[in-house]
mmCIF file of C-alpha atoms and ligand atoms in Angstrom:
data_model
loop_
_atom_site.group_PDB
_atom_site.id
_atom_site.type_symbol
_atom_site.label_atom_id
_atom_site.label_comp_id
_atom_site.label_asym_id
_atom_site.label_seq_id
_atom_site.Cartn_x
_atom_site.Cartn_y
_atom_site.Cartn_z
ATOM 1 C CA MET A 234 108.653 113.490 99.295
ATOM 2 C CA THR A 235 106.253 113.953 96.366
ATOM 3 C CA SER A 236 105.556 117.244 94.572
ATOM 4 C CA SER A 237 102.054 118.672 94.994
ATOM 5 C CA VAL A 238 101.312 117.932 91.309
ATOM 6 C CA ASN A 239 101.397 114.177 91.706
ATOM 7 C CA ARG A 240 100.615 113.856 95.396
ATOM 8 C CA LYS A 241 98.897 110.569 96.073
ATOM 9 C CA LYS A 242 95.614 110.249 97.941
ATOM 10 C CA ILE A 243 95.915 107.506 100.546
ATOM 11 C CA MET A 244 93.060 106.269 102.702
ATOM 12 C CA ILE A 245 94.007 104.828 106.080
ATOM 13 C CA VAL A 246 91.385 102.296 107.092
ATOM 14 C CA SER A 247 91.664 101.506 110.786
ATOM 15 C CA THR A 248 90.272 98.281 112.199
ATOM 16 C CA GLY A 249 91.759 98.328 115.727
ATOM 17 C CA GLY A 250 94.572 96.300 117.303
ATOM 18 C CA THR A 251 97.391 97.328 119.638
ATOM 19 C CA ILE A 252 98.211 100.230 117.313
ATOM 20 C CA ALA A 253 95.037 101.868 118.670
ATOM 21 C CA MET A 254 95.445 100.735 122.292
ATOM 22 C CA VAL A 255 96.880 102.167 125.526
ATOM 23 C CA LYS A 256 97.857 100.753 128.882
ATOM 24 C CA LYS A 257 95.321 101.294 131.656
ATOM 25 C CA GLY A 258 96.562 99.926 134.959
ATOM 26 C CA ARG A 259 98.056 96.520 134.174
ATOM 27 C CA GLU A 260 96.042 95.890 131.025
ATOM 28 C CA VAL A 261 96.210 97.053 127.413
ATOM 29 C CA VAL A 262 92.824 98.185 126.086
ATOM 30 C CA PRO A 263 91.376 99.962 123.007
ATOM 31 C CA LEU A 264 91.638 103.764 123.053
ATOM 32 C CA ASP A 265 88.403 105.553 123.964
ATOM 33 C CA GLN A 266 88.892 107.989 121.096
ATOM 34 C CA GLY A 267 89.208 105.121 118.602
ATOM 35 C CA SER A 268 91.909 105.334 115.958
ATOM 36 C CA SER A 269 92.208 109.124 115.857
ATOM 37 C CA LEU A 270 95.900 108.966 116.854
ATOM 38 C CA VAL A 271 96.782 106.622 113.990
ATOM 39 C CA THR A 272 97.312 109.568 111.626
ATOM 40 C CA ASP A 273 98.772 111.944 114.228
ATOM 41 C CA ILE A 274 102.359 111.328 113.113
ATOM 42 C CA PRO A 275 105.062 113.897 112.307
ATOM 43 C CA GLY A 276 105.874 113.964 108.594
ATOM 44 C CA LEU A 277 102.951 111.781 107.533
ATOM 45 C CA HIS A 278 101.050 114.470 105.650
ATOM 46 C CA GLU A 279 104.169 115.450 103.719
ATOM 47 C CA ILE A 280 104.244 112.043 102.023
ATOM 48 C CA ALA A 281 100.693 112.061 100.661
ATOM 49 C CA ASP A 282 97.178 113.412 101.186
ATOM 50 C CA VAL A 283 96.125 111.112 103.981
ATOM 51 C CA GLU A 284 92.603 110.568 105.277
ATOM 52 C CA LEU A 285 91.328 108.268 107.996
ATOM 53 C CA PHE A 286 88.306 105.984 107.846
ATOM 54 C CA GLU A 287 87.478 104.051 110.998
ATOM 55 C CA PHE A 288 86.129 100.709 109.847
ATOM 56 C CA SER A 289 86.134 99.169 113.337
ATOM 57 C CA ASN A 290 87.968 99.366 116.645
ATOM 58 C CA ILE A 291 88.461 95.731 117.560
ATOM 59 C CA PRO A 292 91.356 93.559 118.669
ATOM 60 C CA SER A 293 92.272 91.286 115.796
ATOM 61 C CA PRO A 294 91.160 88.029 117.503
ATOM 62 C CA SER A 295 87.659 89.535 117.051
ATOM 63 C CA MET A 296 88.115 89.877 113.271
ATOM 64 C CA THR A 297 85.820 87.565 111.287
ATOM 65 C CA PRO A 298 85.620 86.472 107.640
ATOM 66 C CA SER A 299 82.394 88.445 107.196
ATOM 67 C CA LEU A 300 84.142 91.600 108.465
ATOM 68 C CA MET A 301 87.060 90.849 106.117
ATOM 69 C CA TRP A 302 84.583 90.551 103.264
ATOM 70 C CA GLU A 303 82.977 93.887 104.201
ATOM 71 C CA LEU A 304 86.441 95.448 104.479
ATOM 72 C CA ALA A 305 87.347 94.203 100.990
ATOM 73 C CA LYS A 306 84.252 95.852 99.501
ATOM 74 C CA LYS A 307 85.028 99.103 101.313
ATOM 75 C CA ILE A 308 88.637 99.160 100.056
ATOM 76 C CA ASP A 309 87.595 98.371 96.471
ATOM 77 C CA ASP A 310 85.087 101.207 96.692
ATOM 78 C CA PHE A 311 87.710 103.708 97.929
ATOM 79 C CA LEU A 312 90.271 102.695 95.311
ATOM 80 C CA GLU A 313 88.118 101.884 92.296
ATOM 81 C CA ASN A 314 85.229 104.377 92.674
ATOM 82 C CA LYS A 315 86.340 107.183 94.971
ATOM 83 C CA GLY A 316 89.680 108.136 93.415
ATOM 84 C CA TYR A 317 92.107 107.064 96.141
ATOM 85 C CA ASP A 318 95.520 105.909 94.912
ATOM 86 C CA GLY A 319 96.194 103.457 97.691
ATOM 87 C CA ALA A 320 95.061 102.245 101.100
ATOM 88 C CA VAL A 321 96.753 101.433 104.389
ATOM 89 C CA VAL A 322 94.869 99.151 106.750
ATOM 90 C CA THR A 323 95.780 99.242 110.442
ATOM 91 C CA HIS A 324 95.052 95.968 112.215
ATOM 92 C CA GLY A 325 96.004 93.850 115.210
ATOM 93 C CA THR A 326 99.003 91.627 114.599
ATOM 94 C CA ASP A 327 97.419 88.358 115.776
ATOM 95 C CA THR A 328 95.258 87.707 112.701
ATOM 96 C CA LEU A 329 96.767 90.322 110.391
ATOM 97 C CA GLU A 330 98.129 87.687 108.003
ATOM 98 C CA GLU A 331 94.618 86.278 107.565
ATOM 99 C CA THR A 332 92.966 89.587 106.677
ATOM 100 C CA ALA A 333 95.900 90.430 104.398
ATOM 101 C CA TYR A 334 95.698 87.105 102.539
ATOM 102 C CA PHE A 335 91.910 87.258 102.280
ATOM 103 C CA LEU A 336 92.095 90.754 100.779
ATOM 104 C CA ASP A 337 94.830 89.621 98.414
ATOM 105 C CA LEU A 338 92.556 86.847 97.117
ATOM 106 C CA VAL A 339 89.355 88.837 96.651
ATOM 107 C CA LEU A 340 90.185 92.503 96.033
ATOM 108 C CA ARG A 341 89.451 93.674 92.516
ATOM 109 C CA THR A 342 91.823 96.622 92.649
ATOM 110 C CA GLU A 343 95.500 96.337 91.745
ATOM 111 C CA LYS A 344 96.273 99.652 93.456
ATOM 112 C CA PRO A 345 98.558 99.350 96.492
ATOM 113 C CA VAL A 346 96.965 98.069 99.689
ATOM 114 C CA VAL A 347 99.300 97.827 102.669
ATOM 115 C CA ILE A 348 98.451 96.316 106.041
ATOM 116 C CA THR A 349 100.280 97.380 109.148
ATOM 117 C CA ALA A 350 100.080 97.149 112.917
ATOM 118 C CA SER A 351 102.165 97.587 116.036
ATOM 119 C CA MET A 352 103.457 95.241 118.668
ATOM 120 C CA ARG A 353 103.828 97.980 121.288
ATOM 121 C CA ASN A 354 100.846 100.065 122.332
ATOM 122 C CA ILE A 355 100.823 103.866 122.218
ATOM 123 C CA SER A 356 101.836 104.299 125.876
ATOM 124 C CA GLU A 357 104.914 102.069 125.610
ATOM 125 C CA LEU A 358 108.497 103.253 125.237
ATOM 126 C CA SER A 359 109.571 102.947 121.556
ATOM 127 C CA THR A 360 106.090 102.185 120.304
ATOM 128 C CA ASP A 361 106.407 100.904 116.741
ATOM 129 C CA GLY A 362 102.975 102.068 115.494
ATOM 130 C CA PRO A 363 103.785 105.565 114.147
ATOM 131 C CA ARG A 364 106.886 104.354 112.272
ATOM 132 C CA ASN A 365 104.962 101.441 110.784
ATOM 133 C CA VAL A 366 102.168 103.738 109.598
ATOM 134 C CA LEU A 367 104.688 106.160 108.086
ATOM 135 C CA SER A 368 106.505 103.366 106.208
ATOM 136 C CA SER A 369 103.200 101.876 105.076
ATOM 137 C CA VAL A 370 101.932 105.184 103.701
ATOM 138 C CA MET A 371 105.240 105.547 101.828
ATOM 139 C CA THR A 372 104.750 102.040 100.450
ATOM 140 C CA ALA A 373 101.133 102.689 99.450
ATOM 141 C CA ALA A 374 102.141 105.945 97.754
ATOM 142 C CA ALA A 375 105.072 104.416 95.849
ATOM 143 C CA ASP A 376 104.573 103.853 92.102
ATOM 144 C CA ASN A 377 106.454 100.542 92.264
ATOM 145 C CA SER A 378 103.894 99.091 94.718
ATOM 146 C CA TYR A 379 101.209 98.967 92.004
ATOM 147 C CA GLY A 380 100.294 95.368 91.109
ATOM 148 C CA MET A 381 102.368 93.876 93.947
ATOM 149 C CA GLY A 382 99.313 92.477 95.731
ATOM 150 C CA VAL A 383 98.253 93.199 99.284
ATOM 151 C CA LEU A 384 101.427 93.988 101.203
ATOM 152 C CA VAL A 385 102.293 93.653 104.882
ATOM 153 C CA CYS A 386 104.635 96.386 106.096
ATOM 154 C CA LEU A 387 106.102 96.404 109.609
ATOM 155 C CA ASN A 388 109.558 97.070 110.955
ATOM 156 C CA ASP A 389 110.483 98.606 107.559
ATOM 157 C CA GLU A 390 110.079 95.271 105.767
ATOM 158 C CA ILE A 391 107.505 94.603 103.049
ATOM 159 C CA HIS A 392 106.074 91.077 102.844
ATOM 160 C CA ALA A 393 103.678 89.260 100.509
ATOM 161 C CA SER A 394 100.360 88.383 102.178
ATOM 162 C CA ARG A 395 100.456 84.792 101.016
ATOM 163 C CA GLU A 396 103.913 84.213 102.458
ATOM 164 C CA VAL A 397 103.989 86.187 105.687
ATOM 165 C CA THR A 398 103.217 84.924 109.189
ATOM 166 C CA LYS A 399 103.489 86.178 112.767
ATOM 167 C CA THR A 400 106.448 84.322 114.251
ATOM 168 C CA TYR A 401 107.045 85.891 117.659
ATOM 169 C CA THR A 402 104.514 86.586 120.419
ATOM 170 C CA SER A 403 106.088 89.836 121.583
ATOM 171 C CA ASN A 404 109.015 91.038 119.474
ATOM 172 C CA VAL A 405 108.619 93.949 117.024
ATOM 173 C CA ALA A 406 110.430 91.868 114.373
ATOM 174 C CA THR A 407 107.603 89.348 114.462
ATOM 175 C CA PHE A 408 106.540 89.188 110.806
ATOM 176 C CA ASP A 409 108.540 86.930 108.566
ATOM 177 C CA SER A 410 108.024 84.990 105.353
ATOM 178 C CA PRO A 411 109.701 81.649 106.119
ATOM 179 C CA GLY A 412 111.240 80.114 103.024
ATOM 180 C CA TYR A 413 110.773 83.320 101.044
ATOM 181 C CA GLY A 414 112.010 86.444 102.866
ATOM 182 C CA PRO A 415 110.613 89.955 102.417
ATOM 183 C CA LEU A 416 109.651 91.383 99.021
ATOM 184 C CA GLY A 417 111.443 94.578 99.852
ATOM 185 C CA ILE A 418 112.220 97.249 102.398
ATOM 186 C CA VAL A 419 111.450 100.844 103.260
ATOM 187 C CA ASP A 420 114.748 102.622 103.725
ATOM 188 C CA GLU A 421 114.939 106.363 104.424
ATOM 189 C CA ASN A 422 112.690 107.865 101.700
ATOM 190 C CA SER A 423 112.762 104.877 99.362
ATOM 191 C CA VAL A 424 110.533 101.877 98.859
ATOM 192 C CA ILE A 425 112.797 99.199 97.385
ATOM 193 C CA TYR A 426 111.611 95.833 96.038
ATOM 194 C CA PHE A 427 113.944 92.861 95.587
ATOM 195 C CA ARG A 428 111.399 90.546 94.021
ATOM 196 C CA LYS A 429 107.721 89.971 93.235
ATOM 197 C CA SER A 430 105.588 87.138 94.610
ATOM 198 C CA LEU A 431 104.979 84.730 91.703
ATOM 199 C CA THR A 432 102.515 82.515 93.559
ATOM 200 C CA ARG A 433 99.918 85.231 94.056
ATOM 201 C CA GLU A 434 96.387 84.489 92.893
ATOM 202 C CA LYS A 435 93.065 86.268 92.757
ATOM 203 C CA ILE A 436 89.778 84.432 93.079
ATOM 204 C CA MET A 437 86.829 86.556 92.080
ATOM 205 C CA THR A 438 83.654 85.563 93.878
ATOM 206 C CA ASP A 439 80.398 87.206 94.918
ATOM 207 C CA ARG A 440 80.089 85.232 98.138
ATOM 208 C CA ILE A 441 82.140 83.234 100.615
ATOM 209 C CA GLU A 442 81.275 80.051 102.510
ATOM 210 C CA GLU A 443 82.032 80.827 106.150
ATOM 211 C CA ARG A 444 81.414 77.370 107.588
ATOM 212 C CA VAL A 445 84.949 76.073 107.126
ATOM 213 C CA ALA A 446 86.842 74.662 110.114
ATOM 214 C CA ILE A 447 90.452 73.809 110.866
ATOM 215 C CA VAL A 448 91.296 70.533 112.600
ATOM 216 C CA LYS A 449 94.862 70.010 113.760
ATOM 217 C CA ALA A 450 96.077 66.398 113.766
ATOM 218 C CA PHE A 451 98.240 65.243 116.672
ATOM 219 C CA SER A 452 100.227 62.125 117.469
ATOM 220 C CA GLY A 453 97.904 59.413 118.752
ATOM 221 C CA ASP A 454 94.882 61.173 117.230
ATOM 222 C CA ASP A 455 92.008 58.663 116.935
ATOM 223 C CA GLY A 456 89.967 60.809 114.554
ATOM 224 C CA SER A 457 87.139 61.499 117.008
ATOM 225 C CA ILE A 458 87.656 65.271 116.908
ATOM 226 C CA LEU A 459 87.653 65.306 113.101
ATOM 227 C CA LYS A 460 84.467 63.234 113.122
ATOM 228 C CA ALA A 461 82.819 65.522 115.689
ATOM 229 C CA VAL A 462 83.698 68.611 113.652
ATOM 230 C CA TYR A 463 82.250 67.006 110.523
ATOM 231 C CA LYS A 464 79.020 66.238 112.403
ATOM 232 C CA MET A 465 78.750 69.905 113.379
ATOM 233 C CA GLY A 466 77.837 70.629 109.760
ATOM 234 C CA TYR A 467 80.875 72.417 108.387
ATOM 235 C CA LYS A 468 80.899 72.754 104.590
ATOM 236 C CA GLY A 469 84.649 72.337 104.317
ATOM 237 C CA ILE A 470 87.443 71.158 106.599
ATOM 238 C CA VAL A 471 91.125 72.044 106.570
ATOM 239 C CA LEU A 472 93.093 69.233 108.181
ATOM 240 C CA GLU A 473 96.510 70.319 109.395
ATOM 241 C CA GLY A 474 98.731 67.261 109.169
ATOM 242 C CA PHE A 475 102.447 66.696 109.567
ATOM 243 C CA GLY A 476 105.393 67.013 107.167
ATOM 244 C CA ARG A 477 104.379 66.410 103.525
ATOM 245 C CA GLY A 478 100.713 66.202 104.583
ATOM 246 C CA ASN A 479 100.449 62.991 106.594
ATOM 247 C CA VAL A 480 98.149 62.153 109.505
ATOM 248 C CA PRO A 481 97.786 59.267 112.012
ATOM 249 C CA PRO A 482 96.242 56.091 110.463
ATOM 250 C CA GLN A 483 92.949 56.352 112.365
ATOM 251 C CA LEU A 484 92.114 59.560 110.483
ATOM 252 C CA ALA A 485 92.313 58.037 106.987
ATOM 253 C CA GLN A 486 88.906 56.340 107.085
ATOM 254 C CA VAL A 487 87.258 59.395 108.661
ATOM 255 C CA VAL A 488 88.690 61.603 105.923
ATOM 256 C CA GLU A 489 87.270 59.260 103.268
ATOM 257 C CA GLU A 490 83.809 59.235 104.899
ATOM 258 C CA ILE A 491 83.721 63.025 105.010
ATOM 259 C CA ILE A 492 84.762 63.340 101.368
ATOM 260 C CA ASN A 493 82.227 60.705 100.281
ATOM 261 C CA SER A 494 79.521 62.910 101.769
ATOM 262 C CA GLY A 495 80.619 65.744 99.451
ATOM 263 C CA ILE A 496 82.540 67.837 101.994
ATOM 264 C CA PRO A 497 86.061 68.800 100.884
ATOM 265 C CA VAL A 498 88.947 67.949 103.206
ATOM 266 C CA VAL A 499 91.980 70.096 102.403
ATOM 267 C CA VAL A 500 95.237 68.815 103.897
ATOM 268 C CA THR A 501 97.948 71.238 105.011
ATOM 269 C CA SER A 502 101.081 70.807 107.105
ATOM 270 C CA ARG A 503 102.260 71.970 110.485
ATOM 271 C CA CYS A 504 105.565 72.827 108.730
ATOM 272 C CA PHE A 505 105.567 76.386 107.482
ATOM 273 C CA LYS A 506 108.156 75.855 104.756
ATOM 274 C CA GLY A 507 107.937 73.618 101.699
ATOM 275 C CA ARG A 508 105.061 71.947 99.914
ATOM 276 C CA VAL A 509 102.434 69.417 100.876
ATOM 277 C CA TYR A 510 102.836 66.585 98.368
ATOM 278 C CA PRO A 511 101.461 63.035 97.939
ATOM 279 C CA ILE A 512 104.625 61.045 98.651
ATOM 280 C CA TYR A 513 103.639 58.604 101.381
ATOM 281 C CA GLY A 514 101.344 55.701 100.522
ATOM 282 C CA TYR A 515 101.028 54.273 104.054
ATOM 283 C CA LEU A 516 97.691 54.511 105.863
ATOM 284 C CA GLY A 517 97.211 58.223 106.582
ATOM 285 C CA GLY A 518 100.131 59.280 104.353
ATOM 286 C CA GLY A 519 99.532 62.154 101.891
ATOM 287 C CA ALA A 520 99.321 59.845 98.851
ATOM 288 C CA ASP A 521 96.891 57.547 100.699
ATOM 289 C CA LEU A 522 94.708 60.517 101.743
ATOM 290 C CA ARG A 523 94.661 61.780 98.169
ATOM 291 C CA LYS A 524 93.555 58.382 96.854
ATOM 292 C CA ARG A 525 90.677 58.652 99.306
ATOM 293 C CA GLY A 526 89.762 62.002 97.739
ATOM 294 C CA ALA A 527 91.522 64.482 100.009
ATOM 295 C CA ILE A 528 92.737 67.715 98.425
ATOM 296 C CA LEU A 529 96.343 68.641 99.156
ATOM 297 C CA SER A 530 96.925 72.333 99.725
ATOM 298 C CA GLU A 531 100.180 73.482 98.311
ATOM 299 C CA HIS A 532 99.950 76.394 100.694
ATOM 300 C CA PRO A 533 101.145 74.949 103.978
ATOM 301 C CA LEU A 534 99.541 77.330 106.502
ATOM 302 C CA ALA A 535 96.147 76.033 107.647
ATOM 303 C CA GLN A 536 94.801 79.478 108.587
ATOM 304 C CA LYS A 537 95.357 80.661 105.026
ATOM 305 C CA ALA A 538 94.130 77.480 103.345
ATOM 306 C CA ARG A 539 90.904 77.889 105.350
ATOM 307 C CA LEU A 540 90.308 81.389 103.968
ATOM 308 C CA LYS A 541 91.055 80.204 100.453
ATOM 309 C CA LEU A 542 88.605 77.325 100.866
ATOM 310 C CA MET A 543 85.933 79.804 102.033
ATOM 311 C CA VAL A 544 86.480 81.850 98.905
ATOM 312 C CA VAL A 545 86.597 78.830 96.556
ATOM 313 C CA LEU A 546 83.438 77.323 98.102
ATOM 314 C CA GLY A 547 81.727 80.617 97.307
ATOM 315 C CA LEU A 548 82.217 79.654 93.658
ATOM 316 C CA THR A 549 81.805 75.897 93.588
ATOM 317 C CA ASN A 550 81.397 72.866 95.838
ATOM 318 C CA ASP A 551 82.305 70.383 93.134
ATOM 319 C CA LEU A 552 85.210 68.550 94.763
ATOM 320 C CA GLU A 553 87.269 68.200 91.589
ATOM 321 C CA GLU A 554 86.740 71.891 90.779
ATOM 322 C CA VAL A 555 87.824 72.806 94.319
ATOM 323 C CA ARG A 556 90.902 70.568 93.883
ATOM 324 C CA LYS A 557 92.033 72.627 90.868
ATOM 325 C CA TYR A 558 92.438 75.711 93.062
ATOM 326 C CA PHE A 559 94.665 73.913 95.564
ATOM 327 C CA GLU A 560 96.686 71.399 93.547
ATOM 328 C CA LYS A 561 98.158 73.592 90.841
ATOM 329 C CA HIS A 562 101.493 71.818 90.755
ATOM 330 C CA ILE A 563 100.488 68.286 91.578
ATOM 331 C CA GLY A 564 100.321 66.659 88.185
ATOM 332 C CA GLY A 565 98.121 63.841 86.949
ATOM 333 C CA LEU A 566 94.637 62.819 87.841
ATOM 334 C CA ILE A 567 93.656 61.450 91.204
ATOM 335 C CA ASN A 568 95.534 58.144 91.795
ATOM 336 C CA GLU A 569 98.052 59.103 89.090
ATOM 337 C CA VAL A 570 100.497 60.989 91.179
ATOM 338 C CA GLU A 571 103.424 62.616 89.414
ATOM 339 C CA HIS A 572 106.875 61.734 90.820
HETATM 340 N N1 LIG B 802 96.278 91.111 120.402
HETATM 341 C C1 LIG B 802 96.519 92.236 119.572
HETATM 342 C C2 LIG B 802 95.669 92.163 118.326
HETATM 343 O O1 LIG B 802 95.964 91.372 117.450
HETATM 344 C C3 LIG B 802 97.930 92.259 119.223
HETATM 345 C C4 LIG B 802 98.341 93.344 118.306
HETATM 346 O O2 LIG B 802 97.587 94.137 117.815
HETATM 347 O O3 LIG B 802 99.532 93.399 118.067
HETATM 348 O O4 LIG B 802 94.737 92.906 118.204
#
């Protein structure tokens, strides 16, 4: 508990999700009264001065990059201009990691921003929403959360936005950071950090390029889907490959054609641990794709590489400039791969 002298002002920004839903008949639907119950939690107002701003009341599959962009401006305004010390965003779990990572990239503020959600709706036994909000407000109000980036707090664990992903369709312990682990925990009245994310980055832009698609490669893929997506006019494509960033041979030529037309192709991996790296020189291997001009994303999750590409394309569409944002640890110039 904080003394009244240094009580923090925390804004809860609700966007929707199961945390603001109830069961009606056999289905789970958004609450008619919006997110009003999100702050109706015993003990919450003893932690900080908490206010609620309803940004939206949507399930998270309805979240879009333009809404994320609007949300980022709103949060910066609350924290940088309106005197709030921190923000908690309530969100659906399905795309939470995307909004969290997007905010982490573009927010100007370094004040704590914590995203939370619930897996169980308000009418379910042992709903996890109130506890998650309580722990998130504690995290947002904690002095040691300053400068830690946008945090994801559920189930009393605190994760880095860049690292975290939803791993389980239904379990409350769904958020995990494979290969990294949580940054810290909320335990009783304490917010405890074990480490800081060292791979965090901010990319300051005044606009984003929303026409960026994800194409997932599959065994036997003949490249026709990638080609069709390119013809639809996307300004950037994230190609989710296998392992180190390899794709079936038929895709190699298509990738080269797309790049030669000035559209960046950023290669990620279906593996969620480890790095994409230009090791394999066979047709469609990561090193072969890179020689053809593909950009290898060191961040393996396609859904996050896509958001980063949207942000980067808001700044530049020079392919070699774009490459610099994604290949920070791949040494040498193109064709001169470090081993
Ligand atoms: N489908 C819901 C959503 O993402 C799930 C949740 O909130 O947990 O909005």
